[in-house]
Coordinates of C-alpha atoms in Angstrom, one line a residue:
Chain A
M275 CA 21.2 24.2 4.7
R276 CA 18.6 26.8 3.6
I277 CA 15.4 24.9 3.4
A278 CA 11.9 26.0 2.3
V279 CA 8.9 24.2 3.6
L280 CA 5.9 25.0 1.4
G281 CA 2.6 24.8 3.3
T282 CA 1.5 25.6 6.9
G283 CA -0.3 22.4 7.7
G284 CA 0.7 19.8 10.3
G285 CA 3.2 18.0 8.1
G286 CA 5.0 21.2 7.1
R287 CA 5.1 22.3 10.7
A288 CA 6.6 19.0 11.8
H289 CA 9.4 19.3 9.2
A290 CA 10.0 23.0 9.8
A291 CA 10.3 22.6 13.6
R292 CA 12.6 19.6 13.3
L293 CA 14.8 21.2 10.6
S294 CA 15.1 24.4 12.6
E295 CA 16.0 22.3 15.7
L296 CA 18.7 20.6 13.6
G297 CA 20.2 24.0 12.8
H298 CA 18.9 24.6 9.3
D299 CA 17.8 28.0 8.1
V300 CA 14.1 27.4 7.6
T301 CA 11.5 29.5 5.7
V302 CA 7.9 28.4 5.6
G303 CA 6.1 29.3 2.4
T304 CA 2.4 30.2 2.2
R305 CA 0.0 31.6 -0.4
D306 CA -0.5 34.8 1.5
P307 CA 1.6 35.4 4.5
E308 CA -0.6 38.3 5.8
R309 CA -3.6 36.1 5.7
T310 CA -1.7 33.2 7.4
M311 CA -0.6 35.5 10.2
A312 CA -4.2 36.8 10.6
R313 CA -5.6 33.3 11.4
T314 CA -7.2 33.0 14.8
E315 CA -8.8 29.6 14.4
A316 CA -7.6 26.0 14.1
D317 CA -7.2 24.7 10.5
M318 CA -9.5 21.9 9.1
M319 CA -7.2 19.3 10.5
G320 CA -7.4 20.8 14.0
N321 CA -3.9 22.3 14.0
P322 CA -3.7 25.5 16.1
P323 CA -3.7 28.8 14.2
Y324 CA -0.3 29.4 12.5
P325 CA 0.7 32.5 14.5
V326 CA 0.2 30.5 17.8
W327 CA 2.5 27.8 16.4
L328 CA 5.0 30.3 15.1
A329 CA 5.3 32.0 18.5
D330 CA 6.5 28.7 19.8
H331 CA 9.1 28.3 17.0
P332 CA 11.1 31.5 16.9
G333 CA 13.7 31.6 14.1
I334 CA 11.4 30.1 11.5
A335 CA 10.6 32.7 8.7
L336 CA 7.4 33.0 6.8
A337 CA 7.2 34.1 3.2
T338 CA 5.3 33.7 0.0
F339 CA 5.7 30.3 -1.8
A340 CA 7.9 32.1 -4.4
D341 CA 10.1 33.9 -1.9
A342 CA 10.5 30.8 0.3
A343 CA 11.5 28.7 -2.7
A344 CA 13.8 31.4 -4.2
S345 CA 15.9 31.6 -1.1
A346 CA 16.3 27.8 -0.6
D347 CA 18.8 25.1 -1.5
L348 CA 16.2 22.4 -0.8
V349 CA 12.4 22.5 -0.9
I350 CA 9.9 20.4 0.9
N351 CA 6.4 20.3 -0.6
G352 CA 3.7 20.3 2.0
I353 CA 1.0 21.8 -0.2
D354 CA -2.0 19.5 -0.2
G355 CA -2.3 17.1 -3.1
A356 CA -5.2 18.7 -4.8
N357 CA -3.3 22.0 -5.2
A358 CA 0.3 21.0 -5.3
V359 CA 0.9 20.9 -9.1
R360 CA -0.8 24.3 -9.7
E361 CA 1.0 26.1 -6.9
L362 CA 4.4 24.6 -7.7
T363 CA 4.1 25.3 -11.4
A364 CA 3.4 28.9 -10.6
I365 CA 6.8 29.2 -8.8
G366 CA 8.6 26.8 -11.2
E367 CA 11.4 29.3 -12.0
H368 CA 12.5 29.2 -8.3
L369 CA 12.6 25.4 -8.3
D370 CA 15.0 24.9 -11.2
G371 CA 17.7 22.4 -10.5
K372 CA 16.6 22.1 -6.8
V373 CA 15.8 19.0 -4.8
L374 CA 12.1 18.9 -4.0
I375 CA 10.9 16.4 -1.4
D376 CA 7.2 15.6 -2.0
Y377 CA 5.4 13.8 0.8
A378 CA 1.8 14.5 -0.3
V379 CA -0.9 11.9 -0.8
P380 CA -3.2 13.1 -3.6
Y381 CA -6.5 13.0 -1.7
E382 CA -9.3 14.4 -3.7
Y383 CA -11.0 16.6 -1.1
N384 CA -14.7 17.0 -1.6
P385 CA -15.8 20.4 -0.2
D386 CA -19.3 19.0 0.1
I387 CA -18.2 16.4 2.6
P388 CA -16.9 17.5 6.0
H389 CA -13.3 16.5 6.4
K390 CA -13.3 13.4 8.7
W391 CA -11.8 10.0 8.8
E392 CA -14.7 8.0 10.2
T393 CA -14.4 4.2 10.0
P394 CA -12.8 2.1 7.3
W395 CA -14.7 3.3 5.3
G396 CA -17.6 5.3 6.5
W397 CA -16.0 8.0 4.5
M398 CA -12.5 8.5 3.2
P399 CA -11.1 10.7 0.4
R400 CA -10.5 9.2 -3.0
L401 CA -7.0 9.3 -4.5
D402 CA -6.5 11.2 -7.7
P403 CA -4.3 10.2 -9.5
V404 CA -4.1 6.5 -8.6
D405 CA -2.7 3.3 -10.0
T406 CA -1.4 4.3 -13.4
D407 CA 0.0 7.7 -12.4
S408 CA 1.0 9.5 -9.2
L409 CA 1.2 13.0 -7.8
G410 CA 5.0 12.6 -7.6
E411 CA 5.2 12.0 -11.3
R412 CA 2.8 14.8 -12.1
I413 CA 4.9 17.3 -10.2
Q414 CA 8.0 16.0 -12.0
R415 CA 6.4 16.3 -15.4
A416 CA 5.2 19.9 -14.5
L417 CA 8.8 20.8 -13.3
P418 CA 11.2 18.8 -15.5
R419 CA 14.3 20.7 -14.3
T420 CA 13.4 20.1 -10.6
R421 CA 14.8 16.9 -8.9
V422 CA 11.7 15.4 -7.3
V423 CA 12.1 12.9 -4.5
K424 CA 9.1 11.2 -3.1
A425 CA 9.6 10.4 0.6
C426 CA 8.0 10.7 4.0
V427 CA 4.7 9.4 2.6
T428 CA 4.1 6.3 4.6
Q429 CA 4.2 7.5 8.2
E430 CA 2.4 10.1 10.3
Q431 CA 4.4 13.3 10.0
E432 CA 5.1 13.2 13.7
T433 CA 6.9 9.8 13.1
V434 CA 8.6 11.1 9.9
V435 CA 10.6 13.6 12.0
D436 CA 10.9 11.4 15.0
P437 CA 11.3 7.8 14.0
A438 CA 12.8 6.9 17.4
G439 CA 9.4 7.7 18.9
V440 CA 8.0 4.4 17.5
G441 CA 9.3 1.1 18.8
D442 CA 13.1 1.3 19.0
G443 CA 13.2 3.4 15.8
D444 CA 13.9 0.4 13.7
H445 CA 11.4 0.8 10.9
T446 CA 11.6 1.7 7.2
M447 CA 11.5 5.0 5.3
F448 CA 11.0 4.7 1.6
V449 CA 12.4 7.1 -1.1
A450 CA 11.9 7.1 -4.8
G451 CA 13.1 9.4 -7.6
D452 CA 14.8 9.6 -10.9
D453 CA 17.9 11.5 -9.7
A454 CA 20.4 9.5 -7.6
D455 CA 22.2 12.5 -6.3
A456 CA 18.9 14.1 -5.1
K457 CA 18.0 10.8 -3.4
A458 CA 21.4 10.8 -1.6
V459 CA 20.7 14.4 -0.3
V460 CA 17.3 13.4 1.0
T461 CA 18.6 10.2 2.5
E462 CA 21.2 12.2 4.4
L463 CA 18.5 14.6 5.7
L464 CA 16.4 11.6 6.7
R465 CA 19.3 10.1 8.6
S466 CA 19.6 13.4 10.5
Y467 CA 16.0 12.9 11.6
G468 CA 17.1 9.5 13.0
W469 CA 16.1 7.1 10.2
R470 CA 18.5 4.1 10.1
D471 CA 16.7 2.1 7.5
V472 CA 16.1 4.2 4.3
L473 CA 15.1 2.0 1.4
D474 CA 15.4 3.4 -2.2
L475 CA 12.6 1.9 -4.1
G476 CA 13.9 3.1 -7.4
P477 CA 12.4 5.5 -10.0
L478 CA 9.8 8.1 -9.2
A479 CA 7.1 5.8 -10.7
C480 CA 7.4 4.0 -7.3
S481 CA 5.4 7.0 -6.0
R482 CA 2.4 5.2 -7.1
G483 CA 2.8 2.4 -4.6
M484 CA 3.8 4.9 -1.9
E485 CA 0.8 7.1 -2.4
M486 CA -1.6 4.1 -2.7
Y487 CA -0.3 2.7 0.6
A488 CA -2.4 5.5 2.2
H489 CA -5.5 3.3 2.6
M490 CA -3.5 0.6 4.2
H491 CA -1.8 3.1 6.5
T492 CA -5.1 4.5 7.6
A493 CA -6.5 1.0 8.2
I494 CA -3.5 0.0 10.3
G495 CA -3.8 3.3 12.3
L496 CA -7.5 2.8 13.0
A497 CA -6.9 -0.8 14.0
L498 CA -4.0 0.0 16.4
G499 CA -5.1 3.4 17.6
G500 CA -1.6 4.8 18.0
R501 CA 1.7 5.6 16.4
F502 CA 3.3 2.9 14.4
G503 CA 5.9 2.2 11.7
V504 CA 6.4 -0.4 9.1
K505 CA 9.7 -2.4 8.9
V506 CA 10.7 -4.3 5.8
V507 CA 12.1 -7.6 7.1
R508 CA 14.6 -9.3 4.9
Chain B
M49 CA -10.4 -29.8 8.0
R50 CA -11.8 -30.3 4.4
I51 CA -10.4 -27.5 2.5
A52 CA -10.9 -26.5 -1.2
V53 CA -8.3 -24.5 -2.9
L54 CA -9.8 -23.0 -6.1
G55 CA -7.2 -22.4 -8.8
T56 CA -4.1 -24.2 -10.0
G57 CA -1.7 -21.3 -10.1
G58 CA 1.4 -20.8 -7.9
G59 CA -0.5 -19.3 -4.9
G60 CA -3.1 -22.1 -4.9
R61 CA -0.4 -24.7 -5.1
A62 CA 1.5 -23.2 -2.2
H63 CA -1.6 -23.3 0.0
A64 CA -2.6 -26.8 -1.1
A65 CA 0.8 -28.3 -0.5
R66 CA 1.2 -26.7 3.0
L67 CA -2.4 -27.6 4.0
S68 CA -1.9 -31.2 2.9
E69 CA 1.4 -31.3 4.9
L70 CA -0.5 -30.0 7.9
G71 CA -2.9 -32.9 7.7
H72 CA -5.9 -31.3 6.1
D73 CA -8.0 -33.0 3.4
V74 CA -7.3 -30.9 0.4
T75 CA -9.1 -30.7 -2.9
V76 CA -7.9 -28.3 -5.6
G77 CA -10.7 -26.9 -7.9
T78 CA -10.2 -26.1 -11.5
R79 CA -12.5 -25.2 -14.4
D80 CA -11.9 -28.4 -16.3
P81 CA -10.0 -31.1 -14.5
E82 CA -9.4 -33.1 -17.7
R83 CA -7.8 -30.1 -19.4
T84 CA -5.8 -29.3 -16.3
M85 CA -4.4 -32.9 -16.3
A86 CA -3.6 -32.7 -20.0
R87 CA -1.3 -29.7 -19.6
T88 CA 2.3 -30.4 -20.6
E89 CA 3.7 -26.8 -20.6
A90 CA 4.4 -24.3 -17.8
D91 CA 1.7 -21.7 -17.1
M92 CA 2.1 -18.0 -17.9
M93 CA 3.8 -17.4 -14.6
G94 CA 6.3 -20.1 -15.3
N95 CA 4.9 -22.7 -12.9
P96 CA 5.5 -26.3 -14.1
P97 CA 2.5 -28.1 -15.7
Y98 CA -0.1 -29.1 -13.0
P99 CA 0.3 -32.9 -13.5
V100 CA 4.0 -32.6 -12.8
W101 CA 3.3 -30.7 -9.6
L102 CA 0.5 -33.1 -8.6
A103 CA 2.8 -36.1 -9.0
D104 CA 5.0 -34.5 -6.3
H105 CA 2.0 -34.0 -4.0
P106 CA 0.1 -37.2 -3.7
G107 CA -3.0 -37.1 -1.5
I108 CA -4.2 -33.8 -3.0
A109 CA -7.4 -34.3 -5.0
L110 CA -8.4 -32.4 -8.2
A111 CA -12.1 -31.6 -9.0
T112 CA -14.2 -29.0 -10.7
F113 CA -14.7 -25.7 -8.9
A114 CA -18.2 -26.8 -7.9
D115 CA -17.3 -30.3 -6.6
A116 CA -14.2 -28.9 -4.7
A117 CA -16.3 -26.2 -3.0
A118 CA -19.3 -28.6 -2.3
S119 CA -17.1 -31.0 -0.3
A120 CA -15.2 -28.4 1.7
D121 CA -15.6 -26.7 5.1
L122 CA -13.4 -23.8 4.1
V123 CA -12.6 -22.5 0.7
I124 CA -9.5 -20.6 -0.5
N125 CA -10.0 -18.5 -3.6
G126 CA -7.0 -18.6 -5.8
I127 CA -8.8 -17.7 -9.0
D128 CA -7.2 -14.7 -10.7
G129 CA -8.8 -11.4 -9.9
A130 CA -10.2 -10.8 -13.4
N131 CA -12.3 -14.0 -13.3
A132 CA -12.9 -14.6 -9.6
V133 CA -16.4 -12.9 -9.2
R134 CA -17.8 -14.7 -12.3
E135 CA -16.4 -18.2 -11.4
L136 CA -17.4 -17.9 -7.7
T137 CA -20.9 -16.7 -8.5
A138 CA -21.4 -19.7 -10.8
I139 CA -20.8 -22.0 -7.8
G140 CA -22.4 -19.8 -5.2
E141 CA -24.8 -22.5 -3.9
H142 CA -21.7 -24.5 -2.7
L143 CA -20.3 -21.5 -0.8
D144 CA -23.3 -20.7 1.3
G145 CA -22.4 -20.1 4.9
K146 CA -18.7 -21.1 4.3
V147 CA -15.6 -19.2 5.1
L148 CA -13.9 -18.1 1.9
I149 CA -10.3 -16.7 2.1
D150 CA -9.6 -14.4 -0.8
Y151 CA -6.0 -13.5 -1.5
A152 CA -6.3 -12.2 -5.0
V153 CA -5.1 -8.9 -6.3
P154 CA -7.4 -7.6 -9.0
Y155 CA -4.9 -7.1 -11.8
E156 CA -6.6 -6.2 -15.0
Y157 CA -4.7 -8.5 -17.4
N158 CA -4.4 -7.2 -20.9
P159 CA -4.1 -10.1 -23.4
D160 CA -2.5 -7.7 -25.8
I161 CA 0.5 -7.2 -23.5
P162 CA 2.7 -10.1 -22.7
H163 CA 2.6 -10.9 -19.0
K164 CA 5.8 -9.5 -17.5
W165 CA 6.9 -7.4 -14.6
E166 CA 9.6 -5.3 -16.1
T167 CA 10.8 -2.3 -14.1
P168 CA 8.8 0.0 -12.0
W169 CA 7.1 0.7 -14.3
G170 CA 8.1 -0.4 -17.7
W171 CA 4.8 -2.2 -17.6
M172 CA 2.6 -3.4 -14.9
P173 CA -1.0 -4.5 -14.7
R174 CA -3.6 -2.0 -13.6
L175 CA -5.9 -2.7 -10.7
D176 CA -9.6 -3.0 -11.2
P177 CA -11.3 -2.2 -9.0
V178 CA -9.2 0.3 -7.1
D179 CA -9.5 3.0 -4.4
T180 CA -13.3 3.2 -3.9
D181 CA -14.0 -0.6 -4.1
S182 CA -12.1 -3.8 -3.9
L183 CA -12.3 -7.4 -5.2
G184 CA -12.9 -8.6 -1.7
E185 CA -16.0 -6.5 -1.4
R186 CA -17.1 -7.4 -4.9
I187 CA -17.0 -11.1 -4.0
Q188 CA -18.8 -10.5 -0.8
R189 CA -21.6 -8.6 -2.6
A190 CA -21.9 -11.4 -5.2
L191 CA -22.0 -14.0 -2.4
P192 CA -23.8 -12.4 0.5
R193 CA -24.2 -15.7 2.5
T194 CA -20.5 -16.5 2.2
R195 CA -18.1 -15.3 4.9
V196 CA -15.4 -13.6 3.0
V197 CA -12.0 -13.0 4.7
K198 CA -9.3 -11.1 2.8
A199 CA -5.9 -12.3 3.8
C200 CA -2.5 -13.5 2.4
V201 CA -2.5 -10.5 0.0
T202 CA 0.6 -8.7 1.0
Q203 CA 3.3 -11.3 0.7
E204 CA 4.6 -13.7 -1.9
Q205 CA 2.6 -16.9 -1.6
E206 CA 5.9 -18.8 -0.7
T207 CA 6.1 -16.5 2.3
V208 CA 2.4 -16.7 3.1
V209 CA 2.7 -20.5 3.8
D210 CA 6.2 -20.2 5.3
P211 CA 6.6 -17.0 7.3
A212 CA 9.6 -18.4 9.2
G213 CA 11.5 -18.4 5.9
V214 CA 11.9 -14.6 6.1
G215 CA 14.0 -13.0 8.8
D216 CA 13.1 -14.7 12.1
G217 CA 9.5 -15.0 11.0
D218 CA 8.5 -11.9 12.9
H219 CA 6.5 -10.0 10.4
T220 CA 2.9 -9.1 10.0
M221 CA -0.1 -10.9 8.3
F222 CA -3.2 -8.7 7.7
V223 CA -6.8 -10.0 7.7
A224 CA -10.0 -8.1 7.0
G225 CA -13.6 -9.2 6.9
D226 CA -17.1 -8.5 8.2
D227 CA -17.6 -11.8 10.1
A228 CA -15.5 -12.0 13.4
D229 CA -15.9 -15.8 13.7
A230 CA -14.7 -16.3 10.1
K231 CA -11.7 -14.1 10.9
A232 CA -11.0 -16.2 14.0
V233 CA -11.0 -19.4 11.8
V234 CA -8.6 -17.9 9.3
T235 CA -6.4 -16.5 12.0
E236 CA -6.1 -20.0 13.5
L237 CA -5.2 -21.4 10.1
L238 CA -2.6 -18.7 9.6
R239 CA -1.1 -19.5 13.0
S240 CA -0.7 -23.1 11.9
Y241 CA 1.3 -21.7 8.9
G242 CA 3.6 -20.1 11.5
W243 CA 2.2 -16.6 11.6
R244 CA 2.7 -15.1 15.1
D245 CA 1.6 -11.5 14.2
V246 CA -1.8 -11.5 12.6
L247 CA -3.4 -8.0 12.5
D248 CA -7.1 -7.7 12.1
L249 CA -7.6 -4.5 10.1
G250 CA -11.3 -4.5 10.6
P251 CA -14.1 -4.7 8.0
L252 CA -13.8 -6.1 4.6
A253 CA -13.5 -2.6 3.1
C254 CA -9.9 -2.7 4.3
S255 CA -9.4 -5.0 1.3
R256 CA -8.9 -1.8 -0.6
G257 CA -5.7 -0.9 1.1
M258 CA -4.5 -4.5 1.1
E259 CA -5.0 -4.9 -2.6
M260 CA -3.6 -1.4 -3.4
Y261 CA -0.5 -2.3 -1.5
A262 CA 0.4 -4.5 -4.5
H263 CA 2.4 -1.8 -6.3
M264 CA 4.4 -1.0 -3.1
H265 CA 5.0 -4.8 -2.6
T266 CA 6.3 -5.1 -6.2
A267 CA 8.5 -2.1 -5.8
I268 CA 10.1 -3.4 -2.6
G269 CA 10.6 -6.8 -4.2
L270 CA 12.3 -5.3 -7.2
A271 CA 14.5 -3.1 -5.0
L272 CA 15.6 -5.9 -2.7
G273 CA 15.6 -8.8 -5.2
G274 CA 14.5 -11.5 -2.7
R275 CA 11.9 -12.6 -0.2
F276 CA 10.8 -10.1 2.4
G277 CA 8.0 -9.4 4.9
V278 CA 6.6 -6.3 6.4
K279 CA 6.4 -5.9 10.2
V280 CA 4.1 -3.3 11.8
V281 CA 6.2 -1.8 14.6
R282 CA 4.2 -0.4 17.4

């Protein structure tokens, strides 16, 4: 499949690398490809400069958000929550009718506070929106002809693309969305990552719970200090 | 142990019945015992009238919130989230130094909307507080000399008191609080309920994630249509 991964952060890189390994035709989208390729320092999350990463992943293309989306059958949104709606709206014509996987948590980054995840909760970003709305729904309202599926929200991205790396791989991936066919496409992709237990929570409004799980996820991660998954036990 | 369970709703009843069965000396607290004993109709959650339930559970005492708390070594707060801080503050002198388990989710009930949990999300209560504060922390601030432990928040109460009733009982109970000794007391109580995997998330600020998990919990419950638990897989 021709897949666009929008965003050059750690999550986008994990998807792009795994999808390329699985034989897909992957284009990473960025705001300004020239600027991305000129980076020489780690990003604010500590990921190595993009050109260093790209050198280790030949075969992955880099393009503008618009060009990446235009050439793709399926799009993965890895643009941070604070900017996703604006950036996706700007390239909306290239997303018409397409399946868009959104895994972002809508953290409200405050540029006045250095980005760090101290203790629960020395400091942690707020969520915006929260409770009565979600980023997933906002993106869907901004792009009514795009088939938004919320998924890959409740794990570290390393675990999203390699579920077998935690326990025996028997933990749960959640999906939500208003288009059943789109969810089937995403579920198949997730199975190719190794997910055996994919639970469809229902309509896209379930994004609220998935995004709000972020604080619990962070707390569990800080308590355990390592990779983990969550399994729904029936 | 002498245990007070404050509140006559389904959650409080589940704890009271199980604790009594385990041999504890249980007093249920209510705002107005006479009024509680005069009830002849099911409550808004569909639980049978309290006197009907009490007749099936001999040995459980009923008293005012104050009298129940005054006579107890450990207190379980089952007062709904919207009223908990006010009611607990009113009996604060009887909670000094005691361990208080709070399992409430701070739903903001709107009396203008009939109480129901339609679809995700035809209608669902909002959380208040959310994201940057929690009910657990509010109770602790209101009662600085009480040792608040947040627990039993992320399961149906039926499952809280009977973890073995889901799967093989191998799923996770979360606790959070600022007093390590209080968490040890609560963990022991939870083990007596049958919990084998009790994960201490850390300080009481972790109540935020536990309370905000409510939407995810509801979505999973609606998707599966039955009892379930969540296991943290390492």
